[in-house]
mmCIF file of C-alpha atoms and ligand atoms in Angstrom:
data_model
loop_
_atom_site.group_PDB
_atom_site.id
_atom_site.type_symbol
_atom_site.label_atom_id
_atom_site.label_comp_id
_atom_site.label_asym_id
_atom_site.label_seq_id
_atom_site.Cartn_x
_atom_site.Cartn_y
_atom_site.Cartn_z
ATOM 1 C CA UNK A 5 5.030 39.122 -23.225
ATOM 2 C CA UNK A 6 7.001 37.537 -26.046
ATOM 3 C CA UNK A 7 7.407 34.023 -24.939
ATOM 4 C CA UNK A 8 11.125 32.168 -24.685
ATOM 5 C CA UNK A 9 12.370 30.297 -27.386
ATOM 6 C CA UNK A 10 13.120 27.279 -26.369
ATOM 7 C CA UNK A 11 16.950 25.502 -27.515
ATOM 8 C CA UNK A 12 14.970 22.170 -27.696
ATOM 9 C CA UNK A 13 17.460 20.853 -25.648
ATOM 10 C CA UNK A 14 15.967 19.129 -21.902
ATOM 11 C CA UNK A 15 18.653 18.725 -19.500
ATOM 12 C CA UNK A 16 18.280 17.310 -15.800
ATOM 13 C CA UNK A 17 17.114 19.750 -13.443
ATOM 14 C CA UNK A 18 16.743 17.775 -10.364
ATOM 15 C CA UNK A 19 17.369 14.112 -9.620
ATOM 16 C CA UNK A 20 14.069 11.875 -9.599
ATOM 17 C CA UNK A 21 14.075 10.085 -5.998
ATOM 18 C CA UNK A 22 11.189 7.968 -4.444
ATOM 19 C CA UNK A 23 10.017 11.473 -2.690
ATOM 20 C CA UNK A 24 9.783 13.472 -6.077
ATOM 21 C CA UNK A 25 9.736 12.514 -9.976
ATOM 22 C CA UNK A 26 12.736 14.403 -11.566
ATOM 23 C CA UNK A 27 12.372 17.784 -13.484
ATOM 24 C CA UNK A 28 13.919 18.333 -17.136
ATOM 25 C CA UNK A 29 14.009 22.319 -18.475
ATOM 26 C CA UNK A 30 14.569 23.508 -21.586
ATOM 27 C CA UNK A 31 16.833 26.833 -22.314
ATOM 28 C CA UNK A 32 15.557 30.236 -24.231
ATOM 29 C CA UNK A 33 18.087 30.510 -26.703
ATOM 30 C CA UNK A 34 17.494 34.061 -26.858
ATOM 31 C CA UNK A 35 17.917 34.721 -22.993
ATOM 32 C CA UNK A 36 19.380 31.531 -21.214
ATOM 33 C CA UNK A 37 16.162 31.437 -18.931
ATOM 34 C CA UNK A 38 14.326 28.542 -18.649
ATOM 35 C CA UNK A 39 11.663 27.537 -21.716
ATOM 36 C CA UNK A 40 9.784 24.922 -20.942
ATOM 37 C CA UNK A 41 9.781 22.126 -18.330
ATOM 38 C CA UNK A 42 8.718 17.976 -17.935
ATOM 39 C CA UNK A 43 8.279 15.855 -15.451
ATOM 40 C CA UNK A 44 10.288 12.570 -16.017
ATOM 41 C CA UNK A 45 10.061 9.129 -14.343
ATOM 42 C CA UNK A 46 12.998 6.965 -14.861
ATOM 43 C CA UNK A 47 12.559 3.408 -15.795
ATOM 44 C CA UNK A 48 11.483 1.273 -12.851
ATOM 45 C CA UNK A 49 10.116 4.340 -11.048
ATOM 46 C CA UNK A 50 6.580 4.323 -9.881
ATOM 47 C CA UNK A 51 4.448 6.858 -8.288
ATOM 48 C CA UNK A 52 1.194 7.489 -6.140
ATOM 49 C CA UNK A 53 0.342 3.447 -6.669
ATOM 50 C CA UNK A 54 -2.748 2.489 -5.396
ATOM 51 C CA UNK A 55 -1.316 0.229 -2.487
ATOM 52 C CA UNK A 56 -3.477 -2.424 -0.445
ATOM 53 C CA UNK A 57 -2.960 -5.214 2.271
ATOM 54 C CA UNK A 58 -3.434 -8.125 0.330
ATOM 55 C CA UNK A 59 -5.560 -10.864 1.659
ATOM 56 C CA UNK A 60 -8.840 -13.134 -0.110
ATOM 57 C CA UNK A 61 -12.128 -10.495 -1.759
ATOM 58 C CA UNK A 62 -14.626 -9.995 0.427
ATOM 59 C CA UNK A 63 -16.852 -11.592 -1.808
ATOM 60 C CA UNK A 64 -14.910 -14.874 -1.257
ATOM 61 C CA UNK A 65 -16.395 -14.751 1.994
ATOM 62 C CA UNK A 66 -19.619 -16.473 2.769
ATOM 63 C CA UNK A 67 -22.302 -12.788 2.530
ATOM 64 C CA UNK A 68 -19.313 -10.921 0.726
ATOM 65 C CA UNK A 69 -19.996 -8.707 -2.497
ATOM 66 C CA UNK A 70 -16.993 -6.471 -2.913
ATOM 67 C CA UNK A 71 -13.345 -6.964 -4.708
ATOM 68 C CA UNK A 72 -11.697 -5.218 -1.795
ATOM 69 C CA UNK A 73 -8.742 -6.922 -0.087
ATOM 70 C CA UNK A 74 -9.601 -7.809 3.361
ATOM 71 C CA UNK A 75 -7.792 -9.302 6.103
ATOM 72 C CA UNK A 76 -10.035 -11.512 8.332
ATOM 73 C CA UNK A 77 -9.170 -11.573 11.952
ATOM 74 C CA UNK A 78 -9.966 -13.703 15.244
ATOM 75 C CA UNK A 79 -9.736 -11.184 17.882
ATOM 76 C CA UNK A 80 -10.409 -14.420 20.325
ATOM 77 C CA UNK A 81 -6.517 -15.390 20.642
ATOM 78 C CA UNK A 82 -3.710 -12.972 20.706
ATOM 79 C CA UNK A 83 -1.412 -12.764 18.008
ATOM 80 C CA UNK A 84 0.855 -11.078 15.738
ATOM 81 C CA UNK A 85 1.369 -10.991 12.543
ATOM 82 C CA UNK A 86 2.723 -8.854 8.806
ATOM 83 C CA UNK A 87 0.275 -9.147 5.882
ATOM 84 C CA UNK A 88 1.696 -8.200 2.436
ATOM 85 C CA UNK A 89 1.319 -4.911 1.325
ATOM 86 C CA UNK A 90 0.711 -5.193 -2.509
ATOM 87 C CA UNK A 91 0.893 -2.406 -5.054
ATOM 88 C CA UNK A 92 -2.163 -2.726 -7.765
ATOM 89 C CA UNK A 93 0.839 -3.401 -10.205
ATOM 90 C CA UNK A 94 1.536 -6.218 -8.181
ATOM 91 C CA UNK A 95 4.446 -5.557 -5.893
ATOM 92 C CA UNK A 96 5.511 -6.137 -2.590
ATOM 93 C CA UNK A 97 6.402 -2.867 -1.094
ATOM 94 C CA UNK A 98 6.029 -3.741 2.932
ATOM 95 C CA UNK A 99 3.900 -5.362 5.603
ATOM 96 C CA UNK A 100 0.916 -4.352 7.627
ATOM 97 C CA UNK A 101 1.880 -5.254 10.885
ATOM 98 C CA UNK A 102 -1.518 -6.815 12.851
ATOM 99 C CA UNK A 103 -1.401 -7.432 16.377
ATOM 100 C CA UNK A 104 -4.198 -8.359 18.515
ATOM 101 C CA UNK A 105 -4.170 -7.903 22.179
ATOM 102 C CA UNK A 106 -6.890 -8.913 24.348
ATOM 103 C CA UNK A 107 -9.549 -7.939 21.695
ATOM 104 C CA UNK A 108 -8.096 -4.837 20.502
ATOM 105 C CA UNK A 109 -6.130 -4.322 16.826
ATOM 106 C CA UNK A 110 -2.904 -2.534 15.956
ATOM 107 C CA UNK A 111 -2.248 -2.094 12.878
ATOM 108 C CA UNK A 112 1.569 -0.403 11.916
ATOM 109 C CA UNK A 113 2.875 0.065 8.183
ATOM 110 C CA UNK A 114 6.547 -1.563 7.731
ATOM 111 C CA UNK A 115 8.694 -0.695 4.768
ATOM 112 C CA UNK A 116 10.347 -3.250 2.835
ATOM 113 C CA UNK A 117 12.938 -0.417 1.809
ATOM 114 C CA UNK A 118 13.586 2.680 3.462
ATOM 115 C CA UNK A 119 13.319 4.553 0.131
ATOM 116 C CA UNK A 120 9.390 3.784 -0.035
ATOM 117 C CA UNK A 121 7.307 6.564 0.744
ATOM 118 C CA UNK A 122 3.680 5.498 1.415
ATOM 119 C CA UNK A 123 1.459 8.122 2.130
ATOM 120 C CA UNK A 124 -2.556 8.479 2.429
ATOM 121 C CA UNK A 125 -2.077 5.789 4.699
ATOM 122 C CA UNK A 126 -5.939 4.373 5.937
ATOM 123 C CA UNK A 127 -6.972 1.575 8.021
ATOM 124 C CA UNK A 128 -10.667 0.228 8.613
ATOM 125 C CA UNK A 129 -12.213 -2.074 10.967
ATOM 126 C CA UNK A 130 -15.571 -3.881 10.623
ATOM 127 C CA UNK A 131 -18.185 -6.314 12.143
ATOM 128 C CA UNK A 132 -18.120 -8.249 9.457
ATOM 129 C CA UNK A 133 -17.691 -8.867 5.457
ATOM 130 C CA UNK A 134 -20.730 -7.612 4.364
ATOM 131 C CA UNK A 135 -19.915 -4.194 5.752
ATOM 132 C CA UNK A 136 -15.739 -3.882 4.764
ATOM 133 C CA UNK A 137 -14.860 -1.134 2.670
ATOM 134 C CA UNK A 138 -11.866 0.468 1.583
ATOM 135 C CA UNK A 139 -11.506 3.871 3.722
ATOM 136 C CA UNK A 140 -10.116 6.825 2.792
ATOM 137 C CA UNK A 141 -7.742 9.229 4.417
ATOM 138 C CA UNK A 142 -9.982 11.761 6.133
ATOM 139 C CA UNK A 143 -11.952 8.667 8.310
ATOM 140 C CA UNK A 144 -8.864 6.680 8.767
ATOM 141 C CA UNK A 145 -8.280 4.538 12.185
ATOM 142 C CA UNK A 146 -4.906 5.893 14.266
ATOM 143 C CA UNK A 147 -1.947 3.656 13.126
ATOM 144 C CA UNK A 148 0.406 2.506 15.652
ATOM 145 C CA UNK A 149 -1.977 2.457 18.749
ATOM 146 C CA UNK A 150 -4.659 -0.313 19.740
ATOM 147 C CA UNK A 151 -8.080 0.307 18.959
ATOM 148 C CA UNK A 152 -10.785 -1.619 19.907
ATOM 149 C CA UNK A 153 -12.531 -4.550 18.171
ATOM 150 C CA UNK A 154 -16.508 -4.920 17.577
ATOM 151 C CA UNK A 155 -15.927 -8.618 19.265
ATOM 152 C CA UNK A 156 -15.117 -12.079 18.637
ATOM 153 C CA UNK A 157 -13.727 -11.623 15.359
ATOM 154 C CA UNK A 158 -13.457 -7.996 12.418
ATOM 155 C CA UNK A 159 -12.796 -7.083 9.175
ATOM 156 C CA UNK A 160 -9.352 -4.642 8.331
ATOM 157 C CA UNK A 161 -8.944 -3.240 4.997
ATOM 158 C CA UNK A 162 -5.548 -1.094 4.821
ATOM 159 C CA UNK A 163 -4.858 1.193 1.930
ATOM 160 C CA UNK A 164 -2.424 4.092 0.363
ATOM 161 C CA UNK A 165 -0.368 5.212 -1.961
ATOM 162 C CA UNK A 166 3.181 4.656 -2.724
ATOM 163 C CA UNK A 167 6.369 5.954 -4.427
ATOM 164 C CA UNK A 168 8.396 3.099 -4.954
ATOM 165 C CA UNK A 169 11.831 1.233 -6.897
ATOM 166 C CA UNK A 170 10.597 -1.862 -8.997
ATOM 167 C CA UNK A 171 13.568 -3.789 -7.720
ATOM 168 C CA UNK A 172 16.473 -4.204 -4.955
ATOM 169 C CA UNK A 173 14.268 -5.242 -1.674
ATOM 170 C CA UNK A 174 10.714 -4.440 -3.734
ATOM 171 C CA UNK A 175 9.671 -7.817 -5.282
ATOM 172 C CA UNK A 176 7.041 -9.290 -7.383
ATOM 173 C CA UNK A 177 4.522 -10.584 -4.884
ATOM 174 C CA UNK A 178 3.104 -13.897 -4.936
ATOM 175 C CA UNK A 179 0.240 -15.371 -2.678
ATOM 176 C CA UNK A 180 2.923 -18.815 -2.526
ATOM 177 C CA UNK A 181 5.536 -16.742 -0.928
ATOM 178 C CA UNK A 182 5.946 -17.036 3.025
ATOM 179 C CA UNK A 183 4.004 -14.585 5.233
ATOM 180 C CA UNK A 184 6.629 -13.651 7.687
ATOM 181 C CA UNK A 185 6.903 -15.145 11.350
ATOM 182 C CA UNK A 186 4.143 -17.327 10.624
ATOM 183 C CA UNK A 187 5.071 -20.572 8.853
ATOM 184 C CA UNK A 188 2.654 -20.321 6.413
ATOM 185 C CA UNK A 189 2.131 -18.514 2.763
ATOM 186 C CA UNK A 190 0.130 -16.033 2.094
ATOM 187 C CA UNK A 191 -2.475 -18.549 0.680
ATOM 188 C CA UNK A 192 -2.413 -20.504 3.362
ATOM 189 C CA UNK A 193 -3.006 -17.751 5.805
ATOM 190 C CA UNK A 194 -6.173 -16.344 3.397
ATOM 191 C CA UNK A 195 -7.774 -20.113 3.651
ATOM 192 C CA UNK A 196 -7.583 -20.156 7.400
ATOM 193 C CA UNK A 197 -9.396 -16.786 7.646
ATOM 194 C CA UNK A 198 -11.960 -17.974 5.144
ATOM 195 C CA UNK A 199 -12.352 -21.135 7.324
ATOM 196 C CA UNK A 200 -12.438 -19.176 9.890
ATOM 197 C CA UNK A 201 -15.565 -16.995 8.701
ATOM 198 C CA UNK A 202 -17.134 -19.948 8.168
ATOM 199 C CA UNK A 203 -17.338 -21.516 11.556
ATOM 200 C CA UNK A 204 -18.354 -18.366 12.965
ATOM 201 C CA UNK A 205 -21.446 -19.064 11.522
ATOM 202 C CA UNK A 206 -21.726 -15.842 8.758
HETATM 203 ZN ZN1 ZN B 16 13.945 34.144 -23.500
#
């Protein structure tokens, strides 16, 4: 098969969107079919960004050795509450929303635009620091319903992927900017959960 000879000229093919990176072809100039093809990304596009709830390492907890994010939780007092969801290029993409009910854990992913698509979505719950880990896909917890806690107090980690805008509603994330519904930043919320570790005696 004689192959086509491409015009060198790429025009758009399809639209890149959130869902899909946009597709450029090239013409034969012999035959008008297409020649060649490329993927393009336009500026501020990102896709299939490692995507994690932010919160302190679990080795700045007291018996902690990993970098994973983890979210600390007292699953003594009911409450409710979003924890930043934090591309690994260090935006703000959406919340994981936490509530604890009578020693159980939800745990439901919240967009910060409508446009972000966030998939390989995996949750985790542990005893305790030393045995967090990130989880993957396959061995995820169910989003969206309550699962039960290992007692007085667990470990989350929360991780995906995501298409998403660098701009509009997506910001820059910042451990000084306020955690929603809760009064408190980010930091502040990550230095009551390592105080909290440590008065549980770990
Ligand atoms: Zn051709």
């Amino acid at each position: 098969m004689i192959p086509h000879k491409s015009n060198g000229i790429w025009v758009d093919e399809r639209e890149a969107t959130t869902k899909q990176m946009g597709l450029q072809v090239t013409h034969c100039s012999v035959c008008g079919n297409v020649a060649s093809q490329r993927n393009v990304a336009p500026r501020n596009f990102r896709y299939e960004v490692a995507t994690y709830a932010h919160g302190p390492q679990a080795s700045e907890f007291p018996g902690g050795s990993s970098a994973a994010p983890i979210l600390y939780l007292d699953l003594t007092q009911d409450s409710d509450q979003r924890y930043a969801l934090v591309t690994e290029d260090g935006w703000l993409v959406g919340y994981a929303r936490v509530t604890v009910a009578g020693g159980t854990v939800r745990v439901s992913v919240e967009k910060t635009v409508e446009a972000n698509v966030m998939r390989y979505r995996a949750w985790g719950m542990f005893p305790d620091v030393t045995t967090a880990r990130m989880v993957d896909y396959e061995n995820s917890l169910p989003f969206d319903q309550a699962v039960k806690g290992p007692g007085e107090h667990c470990v989350i980690t929360l991780n995906m992927l995501t298409n998403y805008y660098q701009g509009g509603a997506n910001e820059k994330f910042s451990d000084g900017l306020m955690a929603p519904g809760s009064g408190m930043s980010y930091q502040e919320l990550y230095l009551q959960m390592l105080q909290m570790s440590e008065q549980s005696g770990e």
